[in-house]
Coordinates of C-alpha atoms and ligand atoms in Angstrom, one line a residue:
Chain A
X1 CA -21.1 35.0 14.3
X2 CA -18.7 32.2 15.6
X3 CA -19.3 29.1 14.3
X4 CA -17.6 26.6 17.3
X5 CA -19.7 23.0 16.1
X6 CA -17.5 21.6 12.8
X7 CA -21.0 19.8 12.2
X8 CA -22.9 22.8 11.7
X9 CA -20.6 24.8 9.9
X10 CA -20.2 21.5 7.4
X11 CA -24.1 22.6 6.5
X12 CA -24.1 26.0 6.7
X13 CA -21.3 27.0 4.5
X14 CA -22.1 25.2 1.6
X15 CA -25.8 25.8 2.0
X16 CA -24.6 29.6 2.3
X17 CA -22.8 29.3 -1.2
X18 CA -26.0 28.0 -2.8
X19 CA -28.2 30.7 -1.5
X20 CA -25.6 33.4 -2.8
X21 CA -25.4 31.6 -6.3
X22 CA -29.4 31.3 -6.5
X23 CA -29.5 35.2 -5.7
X24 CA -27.2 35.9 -8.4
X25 CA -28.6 33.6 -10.8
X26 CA -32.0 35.2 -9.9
X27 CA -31.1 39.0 -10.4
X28 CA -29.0 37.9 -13.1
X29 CA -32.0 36.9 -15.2
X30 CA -34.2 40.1 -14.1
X31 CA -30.9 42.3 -14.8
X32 CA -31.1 41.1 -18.5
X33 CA -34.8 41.3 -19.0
X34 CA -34.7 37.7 -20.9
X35 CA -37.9 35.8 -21.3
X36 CA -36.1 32.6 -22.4
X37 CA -33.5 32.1 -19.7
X38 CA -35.8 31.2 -16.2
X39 CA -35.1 32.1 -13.0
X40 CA -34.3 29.5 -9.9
X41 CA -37.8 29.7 -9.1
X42 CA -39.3 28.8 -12.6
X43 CA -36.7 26.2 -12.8
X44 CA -38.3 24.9 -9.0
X45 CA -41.8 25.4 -10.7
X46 CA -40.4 22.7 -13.7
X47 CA -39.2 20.7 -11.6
X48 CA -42.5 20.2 -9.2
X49 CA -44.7 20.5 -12.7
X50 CA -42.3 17.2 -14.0
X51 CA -43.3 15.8 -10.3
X52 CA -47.0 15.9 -11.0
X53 CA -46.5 14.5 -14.3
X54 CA -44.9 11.4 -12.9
X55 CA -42.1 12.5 -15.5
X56 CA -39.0 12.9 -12.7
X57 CA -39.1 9.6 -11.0
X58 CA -39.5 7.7 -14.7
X59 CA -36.4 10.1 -16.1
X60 CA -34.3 9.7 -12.7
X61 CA -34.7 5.7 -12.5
X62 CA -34.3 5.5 -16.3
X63 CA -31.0 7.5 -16.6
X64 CA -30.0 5.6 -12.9
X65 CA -30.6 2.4 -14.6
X66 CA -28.2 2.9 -18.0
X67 CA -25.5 4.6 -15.6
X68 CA -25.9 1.5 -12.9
X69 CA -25.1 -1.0 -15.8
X70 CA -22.7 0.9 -17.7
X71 CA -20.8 1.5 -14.4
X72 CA -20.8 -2.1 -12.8
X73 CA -19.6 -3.2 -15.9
X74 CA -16.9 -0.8 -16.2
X75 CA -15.7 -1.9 -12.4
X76 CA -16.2 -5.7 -13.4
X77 CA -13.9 -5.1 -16.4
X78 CA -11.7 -2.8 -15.4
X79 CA -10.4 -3.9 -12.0
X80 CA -9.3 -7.0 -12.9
X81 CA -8.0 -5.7 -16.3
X82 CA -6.3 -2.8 -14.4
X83 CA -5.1 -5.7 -11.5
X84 CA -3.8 -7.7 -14.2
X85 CA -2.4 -5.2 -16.4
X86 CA -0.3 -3.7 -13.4
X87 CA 1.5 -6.9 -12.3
X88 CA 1.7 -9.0 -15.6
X89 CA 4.5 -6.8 -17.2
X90 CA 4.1 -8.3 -20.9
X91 CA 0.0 -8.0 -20.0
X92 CA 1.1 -3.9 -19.6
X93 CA 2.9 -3.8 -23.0
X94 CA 1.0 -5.8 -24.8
X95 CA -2.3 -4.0 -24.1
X96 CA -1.4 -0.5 -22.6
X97 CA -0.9 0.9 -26.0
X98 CA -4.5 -0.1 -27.3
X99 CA -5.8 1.0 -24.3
X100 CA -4.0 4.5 -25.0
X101 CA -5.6 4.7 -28.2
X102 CA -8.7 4.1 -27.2
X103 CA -8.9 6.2 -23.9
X104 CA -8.7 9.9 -25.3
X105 CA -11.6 9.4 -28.0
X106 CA -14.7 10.6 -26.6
X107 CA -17.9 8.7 -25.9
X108 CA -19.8 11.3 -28.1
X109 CA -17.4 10.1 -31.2
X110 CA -18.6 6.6 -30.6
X111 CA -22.3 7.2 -30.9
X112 CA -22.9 6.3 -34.5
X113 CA -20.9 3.3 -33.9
X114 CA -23.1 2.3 -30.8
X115 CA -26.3 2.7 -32.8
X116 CA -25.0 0.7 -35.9
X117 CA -23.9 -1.8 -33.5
X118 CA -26.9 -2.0 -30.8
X119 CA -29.7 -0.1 -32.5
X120 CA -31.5 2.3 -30.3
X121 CA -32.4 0.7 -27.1
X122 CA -31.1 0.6 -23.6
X123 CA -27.8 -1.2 -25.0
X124 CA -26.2 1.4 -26.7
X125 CA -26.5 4.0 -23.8
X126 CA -25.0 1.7 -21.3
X127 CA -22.4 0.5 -23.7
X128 CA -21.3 4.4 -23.9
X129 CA -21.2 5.0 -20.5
X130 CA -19.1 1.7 -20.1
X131 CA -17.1 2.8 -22.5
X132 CA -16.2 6.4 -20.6
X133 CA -15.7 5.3 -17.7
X134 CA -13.7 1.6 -17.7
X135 CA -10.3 3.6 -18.8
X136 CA -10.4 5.5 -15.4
X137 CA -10.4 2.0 -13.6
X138 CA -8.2 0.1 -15.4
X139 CA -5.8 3.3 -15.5
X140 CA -6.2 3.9 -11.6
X141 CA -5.8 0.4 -11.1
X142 CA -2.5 -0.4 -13.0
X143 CA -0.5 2.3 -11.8
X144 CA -2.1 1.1 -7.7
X145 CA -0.5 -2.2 -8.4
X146 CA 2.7 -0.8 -10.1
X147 CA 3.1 1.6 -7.5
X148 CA 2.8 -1.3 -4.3
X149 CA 5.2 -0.9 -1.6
X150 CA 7.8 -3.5 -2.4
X151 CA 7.9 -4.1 0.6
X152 CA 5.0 -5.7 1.4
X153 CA 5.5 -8.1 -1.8
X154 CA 8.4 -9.1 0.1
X155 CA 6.8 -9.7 3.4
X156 CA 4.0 -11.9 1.3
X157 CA 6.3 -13.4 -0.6
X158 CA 8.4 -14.5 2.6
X159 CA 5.6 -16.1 3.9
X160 CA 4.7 -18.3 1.2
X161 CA 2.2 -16.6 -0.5
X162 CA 1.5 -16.8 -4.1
X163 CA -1.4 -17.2 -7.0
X164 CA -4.5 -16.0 -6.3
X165 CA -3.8 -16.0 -2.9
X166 CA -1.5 -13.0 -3.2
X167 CA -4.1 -11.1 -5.5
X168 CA -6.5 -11.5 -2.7
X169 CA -4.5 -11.3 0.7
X170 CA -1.8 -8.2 -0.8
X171 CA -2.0 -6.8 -4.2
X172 CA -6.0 -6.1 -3.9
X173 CA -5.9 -4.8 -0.5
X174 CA -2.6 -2.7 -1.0
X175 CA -4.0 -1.6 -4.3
X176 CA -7.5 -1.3 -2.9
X177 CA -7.5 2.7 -1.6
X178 CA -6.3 3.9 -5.0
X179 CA -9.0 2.0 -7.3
X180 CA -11.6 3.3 -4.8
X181 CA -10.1 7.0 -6.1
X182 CA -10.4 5.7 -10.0
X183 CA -13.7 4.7 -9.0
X184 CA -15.1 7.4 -7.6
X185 CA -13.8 9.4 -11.0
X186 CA -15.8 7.1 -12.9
X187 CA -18.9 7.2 -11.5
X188 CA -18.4 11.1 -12.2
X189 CA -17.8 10.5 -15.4
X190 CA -20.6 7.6 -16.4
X191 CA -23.1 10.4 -14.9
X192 CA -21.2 13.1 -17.0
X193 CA -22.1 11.2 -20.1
X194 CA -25.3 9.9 -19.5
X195 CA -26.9 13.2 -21.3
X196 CA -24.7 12.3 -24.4
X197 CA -25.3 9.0 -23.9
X198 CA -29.3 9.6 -23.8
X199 CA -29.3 11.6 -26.5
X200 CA -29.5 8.4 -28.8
X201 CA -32.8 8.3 -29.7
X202 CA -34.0 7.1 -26.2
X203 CA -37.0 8.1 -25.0
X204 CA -36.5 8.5 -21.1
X205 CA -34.1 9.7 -18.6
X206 CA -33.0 13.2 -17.7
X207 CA -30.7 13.7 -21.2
X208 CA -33.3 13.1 -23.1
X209 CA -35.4 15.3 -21.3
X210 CA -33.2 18.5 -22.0
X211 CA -33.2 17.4 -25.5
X212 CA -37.1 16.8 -25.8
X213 CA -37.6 19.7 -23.7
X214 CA -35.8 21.9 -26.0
X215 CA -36.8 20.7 -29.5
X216 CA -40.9 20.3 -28.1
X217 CA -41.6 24.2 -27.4
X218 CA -38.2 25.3 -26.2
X219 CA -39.1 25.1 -22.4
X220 CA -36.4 26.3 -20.8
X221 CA -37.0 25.7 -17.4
X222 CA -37.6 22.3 -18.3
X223 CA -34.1 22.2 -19.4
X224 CA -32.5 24.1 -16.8
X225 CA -34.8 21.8 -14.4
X226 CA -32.7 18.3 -16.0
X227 CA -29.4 20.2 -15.4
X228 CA -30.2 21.1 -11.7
X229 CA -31.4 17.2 -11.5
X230 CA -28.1 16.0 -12.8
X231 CA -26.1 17.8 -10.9
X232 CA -28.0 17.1 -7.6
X233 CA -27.9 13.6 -8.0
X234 CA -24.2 13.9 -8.9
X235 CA -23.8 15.0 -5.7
X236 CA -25.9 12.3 -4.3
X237 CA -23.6 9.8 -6.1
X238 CA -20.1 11.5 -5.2
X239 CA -21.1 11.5 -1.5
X240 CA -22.3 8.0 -1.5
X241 CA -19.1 6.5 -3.3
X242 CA -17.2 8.9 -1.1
X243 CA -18.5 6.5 2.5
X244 CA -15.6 3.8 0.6
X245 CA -13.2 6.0 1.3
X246 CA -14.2 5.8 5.6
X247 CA -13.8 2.1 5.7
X248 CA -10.9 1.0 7.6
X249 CA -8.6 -1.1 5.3
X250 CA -8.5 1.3 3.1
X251 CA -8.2 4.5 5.5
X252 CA -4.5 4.7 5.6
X253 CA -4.1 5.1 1.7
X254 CA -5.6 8.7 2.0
X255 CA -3.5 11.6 3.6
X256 CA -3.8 11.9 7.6
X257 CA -5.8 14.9 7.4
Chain B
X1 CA 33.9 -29.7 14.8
X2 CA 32.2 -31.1 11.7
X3 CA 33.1 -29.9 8.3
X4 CA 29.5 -30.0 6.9
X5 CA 28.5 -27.3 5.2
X6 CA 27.1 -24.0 7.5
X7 CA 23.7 -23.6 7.4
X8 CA 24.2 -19.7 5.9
X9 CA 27.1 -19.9 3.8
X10 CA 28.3 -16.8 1.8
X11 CA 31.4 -16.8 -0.1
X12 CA 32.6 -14.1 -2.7
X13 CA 29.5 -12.2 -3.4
X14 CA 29.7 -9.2 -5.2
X15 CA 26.4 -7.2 -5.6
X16 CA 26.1 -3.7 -8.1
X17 CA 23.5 -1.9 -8.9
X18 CA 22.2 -0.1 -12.2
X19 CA 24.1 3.5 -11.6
X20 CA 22.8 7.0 -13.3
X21 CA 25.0 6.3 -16.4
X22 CA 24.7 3.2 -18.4
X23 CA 28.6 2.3 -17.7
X24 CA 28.8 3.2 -14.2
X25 CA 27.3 0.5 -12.0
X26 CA 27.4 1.4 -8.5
X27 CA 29.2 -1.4 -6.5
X28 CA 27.8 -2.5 -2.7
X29 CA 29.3 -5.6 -2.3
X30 CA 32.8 -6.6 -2.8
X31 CA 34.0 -10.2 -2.4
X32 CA 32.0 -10.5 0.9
X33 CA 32.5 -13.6 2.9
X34 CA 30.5 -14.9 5.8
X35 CA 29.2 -18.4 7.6
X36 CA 26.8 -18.5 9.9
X37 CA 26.2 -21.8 11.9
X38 CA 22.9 -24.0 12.8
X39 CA 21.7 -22.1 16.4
X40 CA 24.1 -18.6 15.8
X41 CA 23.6 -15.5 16.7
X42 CA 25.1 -13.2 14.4
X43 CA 25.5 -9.3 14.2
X44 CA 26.4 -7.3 11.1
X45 CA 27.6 -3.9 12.2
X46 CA 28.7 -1.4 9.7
X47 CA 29.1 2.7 8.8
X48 CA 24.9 3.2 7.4
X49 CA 24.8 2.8 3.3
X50 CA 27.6 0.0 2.9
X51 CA 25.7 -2.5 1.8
X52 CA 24.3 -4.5 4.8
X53 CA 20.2 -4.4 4.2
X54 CA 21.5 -5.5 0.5
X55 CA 23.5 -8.6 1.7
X56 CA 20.7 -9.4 4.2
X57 CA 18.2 -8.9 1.1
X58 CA 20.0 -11.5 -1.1
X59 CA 20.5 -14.3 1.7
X60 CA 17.0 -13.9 2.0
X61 CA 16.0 -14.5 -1.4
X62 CA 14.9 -11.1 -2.7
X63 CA 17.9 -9.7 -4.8
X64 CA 20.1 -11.7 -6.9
X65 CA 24.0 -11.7 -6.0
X66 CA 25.8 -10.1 -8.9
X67 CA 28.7 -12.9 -8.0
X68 CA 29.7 -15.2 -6.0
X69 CA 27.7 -18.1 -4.2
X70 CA 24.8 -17.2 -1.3
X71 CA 23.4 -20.9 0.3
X72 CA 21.3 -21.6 2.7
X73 CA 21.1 -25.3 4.3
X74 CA 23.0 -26.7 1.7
X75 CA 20.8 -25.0 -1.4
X76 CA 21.5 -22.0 -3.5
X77 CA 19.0 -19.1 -2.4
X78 CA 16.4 -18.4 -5.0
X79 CA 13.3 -17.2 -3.5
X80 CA 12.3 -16.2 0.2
X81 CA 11.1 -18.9 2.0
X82 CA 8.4 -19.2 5.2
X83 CA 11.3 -21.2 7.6
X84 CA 12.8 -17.9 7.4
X85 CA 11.3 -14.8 8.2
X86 CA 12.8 -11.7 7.6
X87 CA 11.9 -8.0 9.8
X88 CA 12.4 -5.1 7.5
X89 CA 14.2 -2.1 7.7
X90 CA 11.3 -0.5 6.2
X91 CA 8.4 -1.0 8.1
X92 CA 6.4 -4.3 6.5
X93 CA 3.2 -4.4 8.6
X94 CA 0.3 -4.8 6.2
X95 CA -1.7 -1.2 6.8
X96 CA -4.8 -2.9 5.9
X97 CA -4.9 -5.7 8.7
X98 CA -5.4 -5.2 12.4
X99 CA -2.3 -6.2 14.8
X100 CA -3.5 -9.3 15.5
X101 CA -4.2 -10.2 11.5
X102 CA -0.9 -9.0 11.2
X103 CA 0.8 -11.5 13.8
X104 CA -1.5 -14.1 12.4
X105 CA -0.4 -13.3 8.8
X106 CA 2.0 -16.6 8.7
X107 CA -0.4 -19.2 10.4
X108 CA -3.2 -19.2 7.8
X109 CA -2.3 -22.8 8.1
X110 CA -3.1 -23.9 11.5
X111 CA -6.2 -24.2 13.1
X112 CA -8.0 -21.6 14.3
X113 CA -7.6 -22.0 17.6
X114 CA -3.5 -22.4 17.5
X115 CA -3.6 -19.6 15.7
X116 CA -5.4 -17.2 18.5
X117 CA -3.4 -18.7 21.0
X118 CA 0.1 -17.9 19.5
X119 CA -1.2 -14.3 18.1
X120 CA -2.0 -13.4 22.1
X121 CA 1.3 -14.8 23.2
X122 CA 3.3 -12.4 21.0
X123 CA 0.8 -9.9 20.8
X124 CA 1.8 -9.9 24.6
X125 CA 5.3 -10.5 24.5
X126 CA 5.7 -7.1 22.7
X127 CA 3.6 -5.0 25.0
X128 CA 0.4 -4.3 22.7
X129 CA -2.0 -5.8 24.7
X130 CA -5.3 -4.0 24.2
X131 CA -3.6 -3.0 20.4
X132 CA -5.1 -6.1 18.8
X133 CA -8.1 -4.5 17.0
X134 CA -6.4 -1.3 16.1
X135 CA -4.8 -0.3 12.6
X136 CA -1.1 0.4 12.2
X137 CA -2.1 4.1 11.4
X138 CA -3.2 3.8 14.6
X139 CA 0.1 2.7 15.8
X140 CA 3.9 5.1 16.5
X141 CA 6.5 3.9 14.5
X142 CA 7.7 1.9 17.5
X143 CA 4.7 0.1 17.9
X144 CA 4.3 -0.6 14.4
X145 CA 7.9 -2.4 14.2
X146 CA 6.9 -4.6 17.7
X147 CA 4.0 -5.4 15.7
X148 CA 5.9 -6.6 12.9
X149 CA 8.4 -8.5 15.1
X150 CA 5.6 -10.4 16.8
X151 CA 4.8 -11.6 12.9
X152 CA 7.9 -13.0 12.4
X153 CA 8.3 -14.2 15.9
X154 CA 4.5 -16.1 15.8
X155 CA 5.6 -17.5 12.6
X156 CA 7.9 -20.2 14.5
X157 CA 10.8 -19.4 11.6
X158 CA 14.1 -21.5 11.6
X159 CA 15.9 -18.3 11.2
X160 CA 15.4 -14.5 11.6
X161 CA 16.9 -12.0 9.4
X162 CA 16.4 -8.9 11.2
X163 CA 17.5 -5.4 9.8
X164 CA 17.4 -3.0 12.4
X165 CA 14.5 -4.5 14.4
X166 CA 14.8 -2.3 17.6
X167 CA 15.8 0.9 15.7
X168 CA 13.0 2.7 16.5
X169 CA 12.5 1.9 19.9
X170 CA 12.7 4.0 23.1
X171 CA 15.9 2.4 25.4
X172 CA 13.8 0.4 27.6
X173 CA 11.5 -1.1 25.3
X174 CA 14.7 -2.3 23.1
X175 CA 16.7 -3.3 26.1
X176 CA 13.3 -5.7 26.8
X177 CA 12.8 -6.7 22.8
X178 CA 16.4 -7.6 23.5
X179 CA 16.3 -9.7 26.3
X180 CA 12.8 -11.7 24.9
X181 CA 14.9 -12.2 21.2
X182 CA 17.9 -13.5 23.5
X183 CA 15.3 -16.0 25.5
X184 CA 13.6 -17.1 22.5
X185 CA 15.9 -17.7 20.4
X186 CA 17.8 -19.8 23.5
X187 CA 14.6 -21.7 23.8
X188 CA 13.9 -22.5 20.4
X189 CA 17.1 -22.9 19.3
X190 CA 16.8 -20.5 16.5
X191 CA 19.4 -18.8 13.8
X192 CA 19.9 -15.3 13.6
X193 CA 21.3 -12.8 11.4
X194 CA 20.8 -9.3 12.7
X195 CA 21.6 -6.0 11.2
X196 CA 22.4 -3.3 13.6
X197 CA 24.2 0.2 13.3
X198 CA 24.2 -0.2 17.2
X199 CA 27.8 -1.8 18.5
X200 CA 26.9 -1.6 21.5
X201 CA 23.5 -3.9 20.5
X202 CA 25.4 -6.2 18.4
X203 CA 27.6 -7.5 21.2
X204 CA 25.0 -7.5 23.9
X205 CA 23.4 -10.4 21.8
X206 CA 26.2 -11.8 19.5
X207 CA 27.7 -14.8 19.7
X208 CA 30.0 -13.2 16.5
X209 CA 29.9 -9.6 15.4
X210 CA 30.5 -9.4 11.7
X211 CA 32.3 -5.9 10.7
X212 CA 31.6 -4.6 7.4
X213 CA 33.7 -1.8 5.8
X214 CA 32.6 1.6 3.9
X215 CA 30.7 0.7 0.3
X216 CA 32.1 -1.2 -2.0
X217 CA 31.6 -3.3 1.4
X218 CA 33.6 -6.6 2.3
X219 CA 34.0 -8.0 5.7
X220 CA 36.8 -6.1 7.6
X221 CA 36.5 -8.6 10.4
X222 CA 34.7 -10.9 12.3
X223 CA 34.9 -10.2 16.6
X224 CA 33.6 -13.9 18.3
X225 CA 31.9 -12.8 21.7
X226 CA 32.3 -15.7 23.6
X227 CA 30.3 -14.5 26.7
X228 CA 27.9 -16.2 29.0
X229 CA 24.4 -15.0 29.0
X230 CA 22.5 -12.5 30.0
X231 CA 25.3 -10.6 29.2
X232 CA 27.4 -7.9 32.0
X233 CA 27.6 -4.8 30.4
X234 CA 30.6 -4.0 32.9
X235 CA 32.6 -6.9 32.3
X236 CA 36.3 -6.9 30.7
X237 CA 35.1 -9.3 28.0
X238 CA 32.4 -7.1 26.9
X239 CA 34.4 -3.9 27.3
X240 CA 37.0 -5.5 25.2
X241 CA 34.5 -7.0 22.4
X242 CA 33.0 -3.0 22.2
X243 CA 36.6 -1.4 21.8
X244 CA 37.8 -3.7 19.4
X245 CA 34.9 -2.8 16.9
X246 CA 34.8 0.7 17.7
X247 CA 38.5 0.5 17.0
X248 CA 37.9 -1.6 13.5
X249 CA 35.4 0.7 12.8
X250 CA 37.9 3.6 12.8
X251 CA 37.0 5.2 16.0
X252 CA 39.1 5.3 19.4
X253 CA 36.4 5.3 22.0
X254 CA 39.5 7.0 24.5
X255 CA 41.3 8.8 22.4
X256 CA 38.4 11.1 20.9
X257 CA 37.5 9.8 18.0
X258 CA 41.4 10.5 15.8
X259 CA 42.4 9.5 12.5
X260 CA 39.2 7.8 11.4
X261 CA 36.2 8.3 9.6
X262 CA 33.4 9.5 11.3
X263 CA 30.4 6.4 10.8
Ligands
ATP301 N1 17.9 -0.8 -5.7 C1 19.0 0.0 -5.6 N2 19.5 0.6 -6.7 C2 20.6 1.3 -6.6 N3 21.4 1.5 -5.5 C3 21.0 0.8 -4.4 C4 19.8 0.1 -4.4 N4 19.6 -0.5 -3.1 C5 20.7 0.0 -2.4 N5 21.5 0.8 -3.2 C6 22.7 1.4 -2.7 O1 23.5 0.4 -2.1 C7 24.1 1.0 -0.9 C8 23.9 0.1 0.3 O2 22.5 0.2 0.6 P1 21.9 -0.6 1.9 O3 20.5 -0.3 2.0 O4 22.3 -2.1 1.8 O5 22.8 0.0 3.1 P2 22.8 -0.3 4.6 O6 24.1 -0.7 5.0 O7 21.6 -1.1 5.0 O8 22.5 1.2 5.2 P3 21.7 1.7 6.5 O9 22.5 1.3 7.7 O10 21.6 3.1 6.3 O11 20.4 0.9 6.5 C9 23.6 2.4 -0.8 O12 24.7 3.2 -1.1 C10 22.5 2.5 -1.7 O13 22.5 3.7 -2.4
MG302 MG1 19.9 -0.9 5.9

């Protein structure tokens, strides 16, 4: 089979990889004779069961909600942190090494903190997923503005430019395809955490879901059914945050290809 | 002849850089000397890495001299500064702007309607009609260094440092981007300082060519072309001008190229 139309080989590939996974998966389970482990069409049955129950529209909105706040907070810290960090040089040594400490400790480790601090409602949840992904911004965003072109300083510069007017009219846009890149990591990552995040003693959204599912009469497909949830909606996210990438003063910052 | 100061006035700059080694600066700029009067229309010519983006880059106002005194209209250069635009060697078109935000860049000032009007006329001038709405990425190299000399053009600029403007240009389109600099700058009684590695170049539009030697680079020489415009590329003046800075430059043009360095 030739496949001539780009379009239709951009569907059918992937969807072909899926098909071959849910097969394996499938005879995987049989193979092993497990009653615990379900298969992809339990896991479908768990999903449409948490449909019914009105469960999966309350879990997605509720673990949409904590990830939307955590993440427009992290992008309304950390580009202007990461902007200011990368051209105010004492800014960068002043701060960088806190930020370095900070960075590599987990969101998990900061969970007992989070709860003595915010208790056990929405806060802390958001505050975690803040927390994991504002170092990707500010990171992504430094090194964009330490990394400029000199040259288009210089051209700025030589026509008078300066203050915020330079922020907005150069550093920003020069910077801008880069942070879009830090960005689109981050919103990764704030999804990656929101089942750690949710397992503070929440009582919605998809993490706590594999959790309750679990612990309340170890229903497996139940769990397996948040996973598959997660990382659709991942996807969802990625491909959304990936339409940035197509606008056109920022197209040239990515490769030609 | 007046004695007042020139309007670019260069005398005994030095300029090193920061080398591998902590103790081994690498020197570009040796004692170089060089005036440049109100309404001129000066070349720098010299063999590639000697130093002449770097002395272009400090009378501009974006390196420091390491020595020496660099002034321009009677005050030391410390920053760029919008009555004189500079063209870069390395392309400076913004990648995020269209061509015409691009040419409009330097007239966020005037009114709106000023500023359309001048963006078309340059926009024009440097054959990318039909161009304005696209992306430099969109753009060849070529285009993308006409787009950036319409900027600095539409930007109505005292003075023009160019480096290298027309080096990426196909041999009509320069000998055209030479002929519009030539009329422009005649018609707006401009100053410009213009880097070329192209003799022939520098004294088709010179009024002095300014020779620079091999790195640590001083002037060798300066050759005054004192020829009417536009310019016969046959004549015995202009013949003569060539020679004489082929023959600085340490190349016989009739002999086969003997006893120099090749550039
Ligand atoms: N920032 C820098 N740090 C160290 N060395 C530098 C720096 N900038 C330039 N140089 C050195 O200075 C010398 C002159 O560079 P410059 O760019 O001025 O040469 P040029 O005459 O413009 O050459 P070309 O004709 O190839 O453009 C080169 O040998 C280069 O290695
Ligand atoms: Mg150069």
């Amino acid at each position: 089979m030739r496949m001539n139309f780009p379009q239709t080989r951009a569907v059918l590939l992937p969807a072909l990889t899926v098909a071959a996974c849910l097969m394996a998966w499938h005879w995987l389970v049989k193979l092993s004779g497990t009653d615990l482990f379900p298969t992809p069409l339990e896991v479908a049955r768990g999903i449409l069961e948490l449909g019914e129950r009105g469960l999966l529209a309350k879990y997605i909105t509720a673990s949409l909600f904590r990830v939307t706040w955590g993440f427009f907070l992290a992008v309304a810290v950390g580009v202007p942190l990461g902007l200011a960090l990368g051209w105010f040089r004492s800014a960068y040594q002043a701060l960088n090494p806190v930020i370095q400490i900070l960075r590599p400790i987990s969101p998990i480790a900061w969970i007992p903190v989070a709860i003595l601090w915010f208790g056990i409602d929405d806060t802390a949840p958001v505050f975690l997923i803040f927390l994991a992904s504002v170092f990707p911004i500010t990171v992504s965003t430094t090194a964009a503005v330490q990394n400029m072109q000199l040259v288009y300083l210089r051209a700025a510069r030589n026509f008078g430019i300066r203050g915020p007017q330079l922020f907005r009219r150069v550093i920003l846009p020069a910077a801008l395809p880069q942070i879009i890149t830090g960005v689109r990591i981050a919103l990764g990552i704030a999804w990656l955490v929101v089942v750690a995040a949710e397992m503070i003693a929440v009582n919605s959204g998809l993490g706590y879901l594999i959790i309750d599912a679990r612990n309340a009469g170890k229903r497996y497909d139940l769990v397996v059914a948040g996973m598959v949830m997660i990382g659709l909606i991942g996807l969802v996210l990625d491909l959304l945050i990936r339409r940035l990438e197509t606008f056109d003063e920022v197209r040239w910052g990515y490769g030609q290809r | 002849m007046d004695n007042a100061e020139s309007l670019i006035f260069v005398q005994g700059c030095w300029k090193s850089f920061p080398g591998k080694t902590r103790d081994e600066p690498v020197h570009v700029l040796e004692q170089v000397n060089l005036e440049v009067r109100e309404g001129e229309f000066v070349c720098i010519v010299g063999p590639s890495g000697c130093g002449k983006s770097t002395l272009l880059n400090i009378i501009g106002g974006f390196l420091r001299e390491s020595r020496g005194a660099v002034r321009v209209a009677g005050a030391a250069v410390e920053a760029p500064d919008p009555r004189r635009i500079f063209v870069f060697q390395e392309n400076g078109v913004f990648p995020w702007l269209t061509v015409e935000e691009n040419v409009g860049f330097g007239l966020m000032s005037r009114p709106a309607s000023e500023r359309a009007e001048r963006v078309e006329h340059y926009v024009r001038m440097v054959g990318l009609t039909g161009f304005e709405k696209s992306y430099p990425r969109e753009l060849s190299g070529g285009m993308r260094q006409r787009v950036e000399i319409a900027r600095a053009l539409a930007a109505d600029a005292e003075v023009l440092y160019m480096d290298e403007p027309f080096g990426a240009l196909d041999f009509l389109t320069r000998l055209k981007m030479r002929a519009d600099l030539i009329r422009i700058w005649q018609a707006e009684k401009k100053t410009v300082l213009f880097v070329t590695h192209d003799i022939e170049e520098a004294v088709q539009l010179a009024d002095r060519v300014v020779v620079m030697s091999r790195r640590p680079a001083t002037v060798q020489e300066t050759v005054t072309v004192d020829l009417p415009r536009p310019r016969d590329l046959d004549a015995p003046g202009y013949l003569a001008a060539r020679d004489r800075i082929f023959a600085i430059m340490g190349m016989d043009v009739h002999g086969g190229g003997a006893g120099g360095d090749p550039l």
